Amino acid sequence: MGGTCLRTYLVQVVRQDGHWSLEVPELRAVGQSRTLTSAGPTARELVALWLDVPADQVQVALDYGRIDPEAVELAAGARTEQA
């Protein structure tokens, strides 16, 4: 049996009303994440639930293009400092 071919879904991340909105245009699916750090795992779960497959069979690529680039850099720096 061959390896599983994982498909990657693009997820647009947008700050909205105190949470992070996760939009998967290809599936027309929308979800929410409380923190930017949890956006990736939450997006994977969203896609997995939408497709009715296990989350480990889903890959996502987060698109921060609709967020101010400086804010993304500040968040990344804060995560690095916490680690």
PDB file of C-alpha atoms in Angstrom, residues 17-59:
ATOM      1  CA  ASP A  17     -14.251  41.022  16.740  1.00  0.00           C
ATOM      2  CA  GLY A  18     -11.735  39.720  19.279  1.00  0.00           C
ATOM      3  CA  HIS A  19     -11.008  36.380  17.607  1.00  0.00           C
ATOM      4  CA  TRP A  20      -9.229  35.045  14.540  1.00  0.00           C
ATOM      5  CA  SER A  21     -11.484  34.138  11.646  1.00  0.00           C
ATOM      6  CA  LEU A  22     -10.312  31.152   9.595  1.00  0.00           C
ATOM      7  CA  GLU A  23     -11.643  31.051   6.044  1.00  0.00           C
ATOM      8  CA  VAL A  24     -11.102  28.121   3.667  1.00  0.00           C
ATOM      9  CA  PRO A  25     -12.276  29.544   0.324  1.00  0.00           C
ATOM     10  CA  GLU A  26     -11.970  26.252  -1.558  1.00  0.00           C
ATOM     11  CA  LEU A  27     -14.423  24.564   0.810  1.00  0.00           C
ATOM     12  CA  ARG A  28     -16.438  27.679   1.626  1.00  0.00           C
ATOM     13  CA  ALA A  29     -15.825  26.842   5.275  1.00  0.00           C
ATOM     14  CA  VAL A  30     -15.330  29.326   8.107  1.00  0.00           C
ATOM     15  CA  GLY A  31     -14.168  28.793  11.676  1.00  0.00           C
ATOM     16  CA  GLN A  32     -12.718  30.701  14.609  1.00  0.00           C
ATOM     17  CA  SER A  33      -9.616  30.544  16.746  1.00  0.00           C
ATOM     18  CA  ARG A  34      -9.106  32.330  20.053  1.00  0.00           C
ATOM     19  CA  THR A  35      -5.392  32.831  19.480  1.00  0.00           C
ATOM     20  CA  LEU A  36      -3.097  33.119  16.497  1.00  0.00           C
ATOM     21  CA  THR A  37      -1.019  30.261  17.927  1.00  0.00           C
ATOM     22  CA  SER A  38      -3.987  27.899  17.810  1.00  0.00           C
ATOM     23  CA  ALA A  39      -5.043  28.983  14.296  1.00  0.00           C
ATOM     24  CA  GLY A  40      -3.118  26.179  12.553  1.00  0.00           C
ATOM     25  CA  PRO A  41      -4.437  23.255  14.609  1.00  0.00           C
ATOM     26  CA  THR A  42      -7.943  24.733  14.607  1.00  0.00           C
ATOM     27  CA  ALA A  43      -7.838  25.161  10.824  1.00  0.00           C
ATOM     28  CA  ARG A  44      -6.736  21.545  10.378  1.00  0.00           C
ATOM     29  CA  GLU A  45      -9.631  20.384  12.541  1.00  0.00           C
ATOM     30  CA  LEU A  46     -12.057  22.595  10.606  1.00  0.00           C
ATOM     31  CA  VAL A  47     -10.996  21.109   7.266  1.00  0.00           C
ATOM     32  CA  ALA A  48     -10.989  17.568   8.667  1.00  0.00           C
ATOM     33  CA  LEU A  49     -14.512  17.952  10.029  1.00  0.00           C
ATOM     34  CA  TRP A  50     -15.683  19.490   6.768  1.00  0.00           C
ATOM     35  CA  LEU A  51     -14.221  16.604   4.733  1.00  0.00           C
ATOM     36  CA  ASP A  52     -15.061  13.940   7.340  1.00  0.00           C
ATOM     37  CA  VAL A  53     -11.474  12.673   7.547  1.00  0.00           C
ATOM     38  CA  PRO A  54      -8.985  12.401  10.420  1.00  0.00           C
ATOM     39  CA  ALA A  55      -7.104  15.643  11.156  1.00  0.00           C
ATOM     40  CA  ASP A  56      -3.765  13.899  10.554  1.00  0.00           C
ATOM     41  CA  GLN A  57      -4.796  13.510   6.907  1.00  0.00           C
ATOM     42  CA  VAL A  58      -5.117  17.276   6.451  1.00  0.00           C
ATOM     43  CA  GLN A  59      -2.488  19.928   5.814  1.00  0.00           C
TER      44      GLN A  59
END
